Short mmCIF file of C-alpha atoms in Angstrom, two decimals:
data_model
loop_
_atom_site.label_atom_id
_atom_site.label_comp_id
_atom_site.label_asym_id
_atom_site.label_seq_id
_atom_site.Cartn_x
_atom_site.Cartn_y
_atom_site.Cartn_z
CA MET A 8 0.00 0.00 0.00
CA GLY A 9 1.38 3.37 -0.95
CA SER A 10 1.46 6.32 1.46
CA ARG A 11 3.60 9.30 2.32
CA PHE A 12 3.97 8.00 5.83
CA PRO A 13 6.20 5.01 6.42
CA SER A 14 4.53 1.84 7.59
CA HIS A 15 5.39 -1.75 8.15
CA GLN A 16 3.65 -5.10 8.58
CA LEU A 17 3.64 -7.02 11.83
CA SER A 18 4.09 -10.73 12.10
CA ASN A 19 0.34 -11.27 12.39
CA GLY A 20 -0.30 -9.48 9.06
CA LEU A 21 -1.47 -6.15 10.48
CA TYR A 22 -0.07 -2.94 8.92
CA VAL A 23 0.90 -0.18 11.35
CA SER A 24 2.41 3.23 10.76
CA GLY A 25 6.01 3.98 11.62
CA ARG A 26 9.26 2.23 11.03
CA PRO A 27 9.91 -1.16 12.57
CA GLU A 28 11.77 -1.18 15.90
CA GLN A 29 15.36 -2.27 15.99
CA PRO A 30 15.95 -5.50 17.90
CA LYS A 31 17.33 -4.87 21.40
CA GLU A 32 20.31 -6.57 22.86
CA LYS A 33 19.44 -9.10 25.48
CA ALA A 34 20.87 -8.42 28.88
CA PRO A 35 23.55 -10.90 29.80
CA VAL A 36 22.39 -13.54 32.22
CA ILE A 37 23.95 -13.27 35.65
CA CYS A 38 25.22 -16.60 36.74
CA SER A 39 26.39 -17.33 40.23
CA THR A 40 27.87 -20.41 41.63
CA ALA A 41 27.08 -21.78 45.07
CA MET A 42 29.43 -20.43 47.69
CA PRO A 43 31.37 -23.00 49.62
CA TYR A 44 30.93 -23.35 53.37
CA THR A 45 33.20 -20.85 55.13
CA GLY A 46 32.70 -21.93 58.73
CA GLY A 47 31.63 -18.39 59.73
CA ASP A 48 34.77 -16.68 58.36
CA ILE A 49 33.55 -13.61 56.49
CA LYS A 50 36.93 -13.17 54.78
CA LYS A 51 36.11 -16.28 52.73
CA SER A 52 32.55 -15.22 51.97
CA GLY A 53 33.33 -13.17 48.87
CA GLU A 54 30.58 -10.63 48.14
CA LEU A 55 29.05 -11.15 51.59
CA GLY A 56 32.11 -9.64 53.22
CA LYS A 57 31.89 -6.66 50.88
CA MET A 58 28.25 -6.16 51.80
CA PHE A 59 29.28 -5.88 55.44
CA ASP A 60 32.02 -3.43 54.44
CA LEU A 61 34.63 -5.39 56.36
CA HIS A 62 37.38 -5.17 53.80
CA ARG A 63 38.15 -1.63 55.02
CA LYS A 64 39.29 -2.81 58.43
CA SER A 65 40.37 -6.39 57.83
CA GLY A 66 42.25 -5.88 54.53
CA PRO A 67 41.72 -7.88 51.34
CA LEU A 68 39.28 -10.69 51.43
CA GLY A 69 41.68 -13.32 50.15
CA ASN A 70 42.47 -14.20 46.58
CA GLN A 71 38.88 -14.07 45.40
CA PRO A 72 38.52 -12.91 41.79
CA SER A 73 36.64 -9.73 41.15
CA ARG A 74 33.06 -10.30 40.09
CA ASN A 75 32.19 -6.74 39.15
CA THR A 76 32.52 -7.59 35.45
CA SER A 77 29.80 -10.19 35.72
CA PHE A 78 27.11 -7.59 36.32
CA GLY A 79 26.20 -6.25 32.95
CA GLY A 80 23.39 -3.73 33.11
CA ALA A 81 21.47 -1.59 35.58
CA ALA A 82 20.24 -3.51 38.58
CA SER A 83 18.14 -2.54 41.58
CA ASN A 84 18.46 -4.77 44.62
CA SER A 85 16.47 -4.67 47.82
CA GLY A 86 15.76 -7.57 50.16
CA PRO A 87 17.58 -10.52 51.65
CA VAL A 88 20.66 -11.91 49.97
CA SER A 89 21.57 -15.42 51.02
CA ASN A 90 24.49 -17.72 50.46
CA ALA A 91 26.29 -20.43 52.33
CA GLY A 92 28.20 -17.90 54.39
CA GLY A 93 25.38 -16.01 56.06
CA ARG A 94 22.46 -13.64 55.54
CA SER A 95 22.07 -9.86 55.71
CA ASN A 96 19.17 -7.49 55.13
CA TYR A 97 20.40 -4.28 53.64
CA SER A 98 19.22 -1.26 51.78
CA GLY A 99 21.35 1.59 50.52
CA SER A 100 22.45 3.59 47.50
CA ILE A 101 25.77 3.08 45.78
CA SER A 102 27.05 4.24 42.41
CA SER A 103 30.15 2.79 40.85
CA ALA A 104 31.50 2.52 37.32
CA VAL A 105 31.93 -1.09 36.36
CA PRO A 106 33.83 -1.95 33.24
CA GLY A 107 31.91 -4.14 30.88
CA THR A 108 31.32 -5.01 27.26
CA GLY A 109 31.60 -2.04 24.92
CA GLY A 110 33.09 0.22 27.63
CA SER A 111 29.65 1.22 28.92
CA SER A 112 29.20 2.51 32.49
CA ARG A 113 26.74 0.61 34.62
CA THR A 114 25.04 1.88 37.77
CA LYS A 115 23.84 -0.12 40.74
CA SER A 116 21.30 1.75 42.92
CA ASN A 117 19.67 0.83 46.20
CA SER A 118 17.16 2.72 48.33
CA GLY A 119 18.19 4.14 51.70
CA PRO A 120 20.45 6.74 53.39
CA LEU A 121 24.18 7.10 52.89
CA ASN A 122 26.85 7.15 55.56
CA LYS A 123 29.61 9.71 55.90
CA HIS A 124 31.74 7.87 53.28
CA GLY A 125 28.95 8.07 50.70
CA GLU A 126 28.21 4.39 51.06
CA PRO A 127 24.96 2.71 52.04
CA THR A 128 24.33 2.10 55.70
CA LYS A 129 23.72 -1.48 56.68
CA ARG A 130 21.34 -2.95 59.21
CA SER A 131 22.36 -6.18 60.79
CA SER A 132 21.22 -8.34 63.67
CA GLY A 133 23.17 -10.90 65.65
CA PRO A 134 26.87 -11.16 66.42
CA GLN A 135 29.41 -11.59 63.63
CA SER A 136 31.75 -14.54 63.76
CA GLY A 137 35.23 -14.93 62.51
CA GLY A 138 36.94 -12.71 65.08
CA VAL A 139 36.21 -9.51 63.13
CA THR A 140 34.89 -6.49 64.98
CA PRO A 141 31.77 -5.24 63.15
CA MET A 142 31.48 -1.59 62.23
CA ALA A 143 28.70 0.69 63.40
CA ARG A 144 25.49 0.19 61.48
CA GLN A 145 22.01 1.57 61.56
CA ASN A 146 19.72 -0.30 63.92
CA SER A 147 15.96 0.00 64.37
CA GLY A 148 16.06 0.92 68.08
CA PRO A 149 18.34 1.95 70.93
CA LEU A 150 21.73 0.33 71.17
CA PRO A 151 21.94 -2.34 73.88
CA PRO A 152 24.41 -1.80 76.71
CA VAL A 153 27.75 -3.55 76.63
CA LEU A 154 27.23 -6.67 78.69
CA PRO A 155 29.81 -7.93 81.16
CA THR A 156 31.44 -11.27 80.66
CA THR A 157 28.69 -13.02 82.63
CA GLY A 158 26.03 -11.79 80.22
CA LEU A 159 23.83 -10.59 83.10
CA ILE A 160 21.52 -7.70 82.20
CA THR A 161 21.14 -5.34 85.16
CA SER A 162 18.42 -2.76 85.65
CA GLY A 163 18.98 0.98 85.88
CA PRO A 164 21.04 3.37 83.78
CA ILE A 165 24.20 1.96 82.27
CA THR A 166 26.19 5.03 83.42
CA SER A 167 25.68 4.33 87.11
CA GLY A 168 28.27 2.56 89.20
CA GLN A 169 31.98 2.09 89.03
CA MET A 170 34.26 1.79 86.01
CA ASN A 171 35.03 -1.68 84.69
CA SER A 172 38.27 -2.89 83.13
CA SER A 173 37.30 -1.69 79.65
CA GLY A 174 36.65 1.86 80.80
CA GLY A 175 32.86 1.57 80.81
CA GLN A 176 30.45 2.05 83.66
CA ARG A 177 29.65 -0.95 85.84
CA LYS A 178 26.57 -1.30 88.02
CA VAL A 179 27.46 -2.66 91.42
CA SER A 180 24.74 -4.39 93.36
CA GLY A 181 24.66 -4.77 97.12
CA PRO A 182 23.20 -3.18 100.25
CA LEU A 183 23.86 0.51 100.80
CA ASP A 184 24.48 2.09 104.14
CA SER A 185 21.11 2.70 105.77
CA SER A 186 21.99 6.23 106.86
CA VAL A 187 22.92 7.11 103.28
CA SER A 188 19.69 5.59 101.96
CA MET A 189 17.70 7.53 104.57
CA LYS A 190 19.31 10.78 103.46
CA MET A 191 18.61 10.01 99.82
CA ARG A 192 14.97 9.12 100.50
CA THR A 193 14.42 12.21 102.66
CA ALA A 194 16.04 14.48 100.09
CA SER A 195 13.93 12.95 97.30
CA PHE A 196 10.71 13.64 99.20
CA ALA A 197 11.79 17.15 100.19
CA HIS A 198 12.72 18.22 96.64
CA ASN A 199 10.00 16.43 94.70
CA PRO A 200 7.47 18.98 93.40
CA ALA A 201 4.69 16.38 93.59
CA VAL A 202 5.15 16.06 97.37
CA THR A 203 3.72 18.65 99.76
CA ASN A 204 6.05 19.33 102.69
CA LEU A 205 4.09 20.34 105.79
CA ASN A 206 6.57 22.18 107.99
CA ALA A 207 4.11 23.80 110.41
CA GLU A 208 2.98 21.87 113.47
CA ASP A 209 -0.71 21.13 113.33
CA GLY A 210 -3.12 21.32 116.22
CA TYR A 211 -5.31 23.96 117.74
CA SER A 212 -3.93 27.50 118.06
CA ILE A 213 -5.78 30.18 119.99
CA LYS A 214 -4.06 32.85 117.92
CA GLY A 215 -5.43 31.34 114.74
CA SER A 216 -8.94 31.01 116.19
CA ILE A 217 -9.42 34.57 117.43
CA PRO A 218 -8.40 37.63 115.44
CA THR A 219 -5.49 39.58 116.89
CA ALA A 220 -7.52 42.81 117.04
CA ILE A 221 -10.13 41.20 119.29
CA ILE A 222 -7.43 39.81 121.61
CA TRP A 223 -5.87 43.26 122.04
CA LEU A 224 -9.29 44.87 122.55
CA VAL A 225 -10.24 42.41 125.30
CA ALA A 226 -6.86 42.89 126.99
CA LEU A 227 -7.32 46.66 126.92
CA LEU A 228 -10.83 46.41 128.42
CA PHE A 229 -9.57 44.24 131.27
CA LEU A 230 -6.74 46.64 131.92
CA VAL A 231 -9.17 49.57 132.13
CA GLY A 232 -11.50 47.55 134.37
CA PHE A 233 -8.70 46.63 136.79
CA VAL A 234 -7.52 50.24 136.98
CA ALA A 235 -11.05 51.59 137.54
CA GLY A 236 -11.91 48.89 140.11
CA GLY A 237 -8.71 49.53 142.04
CA PHE A 238 -9.29 53.29 142.00
CA ILE A 239 -12.87 52.93 143.30
CA LEU A 240 -11.72 50.48 145.95
CA ALA A 241 -9.05 52.92 147.13
CA ALA A 242 -11.28 56.01 146.94
CA ILE A 243 -14.63 54.90 148.38
CA HIS A 244 -13.71 51.44 149.64
CA ASN A 245 -16.25 49.77 147.33
CA PRO A 246 -14.90 46.49 145.86
CA ILE A 247 -17.96 45.70 143.69
CA LEU A 248 -16.47 46.78 140.35
CA LEU A 249 -13.18 45.10 141.04
CA ILE A 250 -14.92 41.83 141.98
CA VAL A 251 -16.99 41.91 138.78
CA VAL A 252 -13.89 42.50 136.67
CA VAL A 253 -12.03 39.67 138.41
CA VAL A 254 -14.93 37.24 137.87
CA ILE A 255 -15.21 38.10 134.18
CA PHE A 256 -11.46 37.84 133.77
CA GLY A 257 -11.46 34.43 135.47
CA PHE A 258 -14.22 33.18 133.19
CA VAL A 259 -12.41 34.36 130.05
CA ALA A 260 -9.11 32.88 131.24
CA ALA A 261 -10.80 29.54 131.97
CA LEU A 262 -12.43 29.58 128.53
CA VAL A 263 -9.11 30.23 126.81
CA ALA A 264 -7.37 27.51 128.83
CA TRP A 265 -10.17 25.08 128.01
CA ASN A 266 -9.81 25.77 124.29
CA ILE A 267 -6.03 25.43 124.43
CA CYS A 268 -6.27 22.03 126.10
CA TRP A 269 -9.23 20.61 124.18
CA GLY A 270 -9.18 22.65 120.99
CA THR A 271 -7.85 19.84 118.82
CA LYS A 272 -10.52 17.44 120.06
CA GLY A 273 -13.12 20.09 119.37
CA VAL A 274 -11.98 20.37 115.75
CA THR A 275 -11.89 16.60 115.25
CA GLY A 276 -15.36 16.38 116.77
CA PHE A 277 -16.57 19.01 114.31
CA VAL A 278 -15.13 17.02 111.42
CA ARG A 279 -16.62 13.79 112.74
CA HIS A 280 -20.13 15.23 113.06
CA TYR A 281 -20.05 17.13 109.78
CA PRO A 282 -22.52 15.37 107.43
CA ASP A 283 -21.07 13.29 104.61
CA ALA A 284 -21.95 14.41 101.10
CA ASP A 285 -23.01 12.31 98.13
CA LEU A 286 -20.63 12.94 95.25
CA ARG A 287 -23.34 12.07 92.71
CA THR A 288 -25.39 15.12 93.70
CA ALA A 289 -22.56 17.42 94.83
CA LYS A 290 -22.32 20.60 92.76
CA ASP A 291 -19.17 22.06 91.30
CA GLY A 292 -17.58 24.41 93.88
CA GLU A 293 -19.51 23.00 96.86
CA TYR A 294 -17.68 22.46 100.16
CA VAL A 295 -18.21 18.83 101.16
CA LYS A 296 -16.96 16.10 103.43
CA VAL A 297 -16.20 12.72 101.89
CA THR A 298 -15.43 9.55 103.81
CA GLY A 299 -14.04 6.51 102.07
CA VAL A 300 -11.15 4.16 101.39
CA VAL A 301 -7.80 5.54 100.27
CA THR A 302 -5.93 4.39 97.16
CA CYS A 303 -2.41 5.55 96.28
CA GLY A 304 -1.74 7.67 93.24
CA ASN A 305 1.33 7.73 91.02
CA LEU A 306 3.74 8.49 93.87
CA PRO A 307 3.26 6.52 97.11
CA LEU A 308 5.15 7.52 100.23
CA GLU A 309 7.01 5.55 102.87
CA SER A 310 7.10 6.40 106.54
CA SER A 311 10.42 7.68 107.81
CA PHE A 312 11.19 5.39 110.75
CA GLN A 313 9.00 2.30 110.50
CA ARG A 314 9.29 2.13 106.69
CA VAL A 315 5.56 1.57 106.17
CA PRO A 316 5.06 1.35 102.38
CA ARG A 317 2.32 2.77 100.13
CA CYS A 318 1.25 5.75 102.19
CA VAL A 319 -0.42 8.97 101.04
CA TYR A 320 0.53 10.94 104.16
CA THR A 321 3.41 10.44 106.60
CA SER A 322 4.39 12.26 109.76
CA THR A 323 7.45 11.60 111.91
CA CYS A 324 8.08 13.97 114.83
CA LEU A 325 10.90 13.92 117.39
CA TYR A 326 10.17 15.57 120.74
CA GLU A 327 12.56 16.39 123.59
CA TYR A 328 11.84 17.02 127.22
CA ARG A 329 13.56 20.03 128.73
CA GLY A 330 14.38 19.95 132.39
CA TRP A 331 15.92 22.70 134.51
CA ASP A 332 19.39 22.47 133.00
CA SER A 333 18.58 20.65 129.74
CA LYS A 334 19.03 22.04 126.26
CA ALA A 335 16.09 23.55 124.43
CA ALA A 336 14.74 21.70 121.40
CA ASN A 337 13.74 24.96 119.68
CA THR A 338 13.69 28.68 120.37
CA THR A 339 10.22 28.61 121.99
CA HIS A 340 10.82 25.53 124.14
CA ARG A 341 9.97 26.19 127.79
CA ARG A 342 11.31 24.26 130.77
CA PHE A 343 9.55 21.13 132.02
CA THR A 344 7.69 20.69 128.73
CA TRP A 345 8.06 18.64 125.57
CA GLY A 346 9.39 20.56 122.59
CA LEU A 347 9.48 19.69 118.91
CA ARG A 348 13.01 19.08 117.63
CA SER A 349 12.47 17.54 114.20
CA MET A 350 9.43 17.02 111.99
CA GLU A 351 8.94 15.35 108.62
CA ARG A 352 5.47 15.55 107.14
CA HIS A 353 4.64 14.81 103.54
CA ALA A 354 1.44 14.45 101.52
CA VAL A 355 0.75 13.47 97.91
CA ASP A 356 -2.27 13.19 95.65
CA PHE A 357 -4.44 10.15 96.24
CA TYR A 358 -7.82 8.66 95.38
CA ILE A 359 -10.76 8.14 97.71
CA SER A 360 -13.72 5.86 97.07
CA ASP A 361 -16.83 7.44 98.56
CA PHE A 362 -18.89 5.25 100.87
CA GLN A 363 -22.10 7.11 100.00
CA SER A 364 -22.02 6.92 96.21
CA GLY A 365 -19.18 4.53 95.42
CA LEU A 366 -17.58 7.13 93.15
CA ARG A 367 -13.85 7.63 93.06
CA ALA A 368 -12.43 11.14 93.45
CA LEU A 369 -8.90 12.51 93.17
CA VAL A 370 -7.84 14.41 96.29
CA LYS A 371 -5.31 17.13 95.40
CA THR A 372 -3.07 17.18 98.47
CA GLY A 373 0.20 17.18 96.53
CA PHE A 374 2.16 19.81 94.60
CA GLY A 375 2.30 22.25 97.52
CA ALA A 376 -1.42 22.30 98.29
CA ARG A 377 -2.68 23.72 101.58
CA VAL A 378 -3.44 20.79 103.88
CA THR A 379 -4.55 20.66 107.51
CA PRO A 380 -4.00 17.10 108.76
CA TYR A 381 -5.63 15.70 111.89
CA VAL A 382 -3.99 12.28 111.89
CA ASP A 383 -3.42 10.51 115.19
CA GLU A 384 0.21 9.73 115.95
CA SER A 385 1.44 6.89 118.10
CA VAL A 386 4.57 6.80 120.23
CA VAL A 387 7.12 4.63 118.50
CA ILE A 388 9.99 4.82 120.97
CA ASP A 389 10.99 6.61 124.20
CA ILE A 390 14.69 7.29 124.71
CA ASN A 391 16.51 8.40 127.86
CA PRO A 392 20.21 8.37 128.80
CA ASP A 393 19.87 4.86 130.24
CA ASN A 394 18.44 3.04 127.19
CA LYS A 395 19.66 5.10 124.25
CA ASP A 396 21.99 2.30 123.14
CA MET A 397 19.21 -0.26 123.10
CA SER A 398 17.84 0.90 119.72
CA PRO A 399 20.46 0.95 116.95
CA GLU A 400 17.77 1.73 114.40
CA PHE A 401 16.88 4.93 116.23
CA LEU A 402 20.53 5.97 116.49
CA ARG A 403 20.93 5.31 112.77
CA TRP A 404 17.84 7.41 112.10
CA LEU A 405 19.35 10.28 114.11
CA ARG A 406 22.65 10.06 112.23
CA GLY A 407 20.82 10.16 108.94
CA ARG A 408 19.43 13.57 109.92
CA ASN A 409 22.56 14.93 111.62
CA LEU A 410 20.88 14.96 115.04
CA SER A 411 22.88 14.43 118.20
CA SER A 412 22.11 11.60 120.57
CA ASP A 413 23.70 12.91 123.75
CA ASP A 414 22.07 12.81 127.18
CA ARG A 415 18.56 13.83 126.16
CA ILE A 416 15.09 12.55 126.90
CA MET A 417 13.50 12.01 123.52
CA ARG A 418 10.24 10.65 122.18
CA LEU A 419 9.54 9.67 118.59
CA LYS A 420 5.98 9.75 117.26
CA GLU A 421 4.86 8.58 113.86
CA GLY A 422 1.56 8.72 112.04
CA TYR A 423 0.56 7.85 108.51
CA ILE A 424 -2.32 7.20 106.14
CA LYS A 425 -1.64 4.04 104.19
CA GLU A 426 -3.48 2.52 101.31
CA GLY A 427 -6.73 0.92 102.41
CA SER A 428 -7.29 3.21 105.41
CA THR A 429 -10.59 4.98 106.00
CA VAL A 430 -10.19 8.75 105.77
CA SER A 431 -12.47 11.77 105.95
CA VAL A 432 -11.63 14.62 103.58
CA MET A 433 -13.15 18.09 103.62
CA GLY A 434 -12.69 20.26 100.54
CA VAL A 435 -14.30 21.76 97.45
CA VAL A 436 -15.70 19.62 94.64
CA GLN A 437 -14.26 20.34 91.21
CA ARG A 438 -15.42 18.60 88.05
CA ASN A 439 -13.06 18.68 85.09
CA GLU A 440 -14.68 16.81 82.18
CA ASN A 441 -14.81 13.21 83.42
CA VAL A 442 -12.42 13.72 86.37
CA LEU A 443 -13.91 14.32 89.82
CA MET A 444 -11.53 16.11 92.17
CA ILE A 445 -11.53 17.50 95.70
CA VAL A 446 -9.37 20.62 95.93
CA PRO A 447 -8.54 23.10 98.73
CA PRO A 448 -10.99 25.97 99.21
CA ALA A 449 -9.95 29.48 98.26
CA GLU A 450 -10.58 30.84 101.78
CA PRO A 451 -10.31 29.22 105.24
CA ILE A 452 -13.52 27.70 106.60
CA SER A 453 -14.66 28.58 110.13
CA THR A 454 -16.11 25.94 112.43
CA GLY A 455 -18.20 28.49 114.32
CA CYS A 456 -18.80 28.57 118.07
CA GLN A 457 -19.67 25.25 119.66
CA TRP A 458 -21.55 26.52 122.71
CA ALA A 459 -22.39 23.10 124.06
CA LYS A 460 -18.67 22.30 124.29
CA CYS A 461 -17.55 25.86 125.14
CA MET A 462 -15.38 25.88 122.03
CA LEU A 463 -14.38 29.05 120.24
CA PRO A 464 -14.50 29.22 116.42
CA THR A 465 -11.57 27.73 114.54
CA SER A 466 -10.37 28.33 110.97
CA LEU A 467 -9.69 25.29 108.81
CA ASP A 468 -7.25 26.22 106.05
CA GLY A 469 -6.99 24.08 102.95
CA LEU A 470 -7.94 20.44 102.68
CA VAL A 471 -8.74 18.77 105.99
CA LEU A 472 -7.59 15.18 106.48
CA ARG A 473 -8.94 13.19 109.38
CA CYS A 474 -7.77 9.66 110.11
CA GLU A 475 -7.65 7.61 113.27
CA ASP A 476 -4.48 5.82 114.31
CA ALA A 477 -3.79 3.67 111.25
CA SER A 478 -1.80 1.14 113.26
CA ASP A 479 -4.88 0.21 115.31
CA MET A 480 -7.32 0.12 112.40
CA ASP A 481 -8.35 -2.71 110.17
CA VAL A 482 -7.06 -1.74 106.76
CA ILE A 483 -9.20 -2.73 103.81
CA PRO A 484 -7.09 -4.46 101.14
CA VAL A 485 -7.22 -2.72 97.77
#
């Protein structure tokens, strides 16, 4: 058929436009022979040793002939390569000119990153045999620590401990000195932001119950009354006013003394008789009292002396008795009284399961929150000059806090709230999405006057914790 456009006939008889294609050269077939067994020696593995890039450190790989000329054409390799010597999964990118037929340049490309020498990085797993130290390769995860000769994997950071013979860090196991461990544990609690350190001694304070202005006003009125009564008694010999002032003064003094002695019991009685709230119906921002079982949060505490684990509140107080010629425990310690010498009180966040509703609430007593604890403390040990050597644990506890143990009369008290104890908490309900929390109130709460008990009003600042002596209670397992 005639046409201006060139055409040609296919083998099946069909005419198509265009010139016939020139026959292409067939790519040479790559032939490989089975590698002999090398016994784990990579130097005898031929191309496998080159894949691991070991010829740079270990020198030539023997008298193996070069096989670069056997690859004739562009090739793209990715995946496992196996022979009798071993196996390796690799991916990389390498470009090299390989002499071949007709002087053409052939390129071998692989996918993956390059190392600092411009060569593909290898990923390998398992130790290499043959006495050759493997080079650094890319791994899919953190590098394992260098194991000691025993092969024992120890917990903790690999940089802790002493130096071993190879210059690395070695973790040494064994018991530490108890005084050192006490210092470390105390320092960790004191500097942990999640732990609230309660440095003020709790209990009833008449100064905190009555405003200072009212105290000074009452003192001024009594002073005026005594002066006026004395003047009238001296002028007209009439003692009526002076007797009235003395009676009123005696009543006020007795009331103050009563509150000083029984103020703490009055507050705990107020907390005990305060009605429990139902968390299902409690409104956001409402001041409530919740009683339930305690569960530890993310950071449980441990008592200082008795080492009671899984606590949410701990208190360890050391008291000293001051005689006539004894040393004072603190600057306000009076003679013939017990004075506070050392105190360690800590609180953390915990959970409470309400008895009324069964709901679980997070009590925010950690992170420096304002907390007023009313937790009963029990006497752990009494020390005097005669029996101070009978308790090595107590002497070790004193040394851990740099406290002297000379001729003093001392008493150690400890209280705690451990997991499973029954606790009453007074605070403000806060609902944050699906989280129910009890937080400290913005302002102190007053108990008001308890006339039946002759108790003056008391301010409760922050969250109020009330727990009986945990050592005498039946703890509910959780």
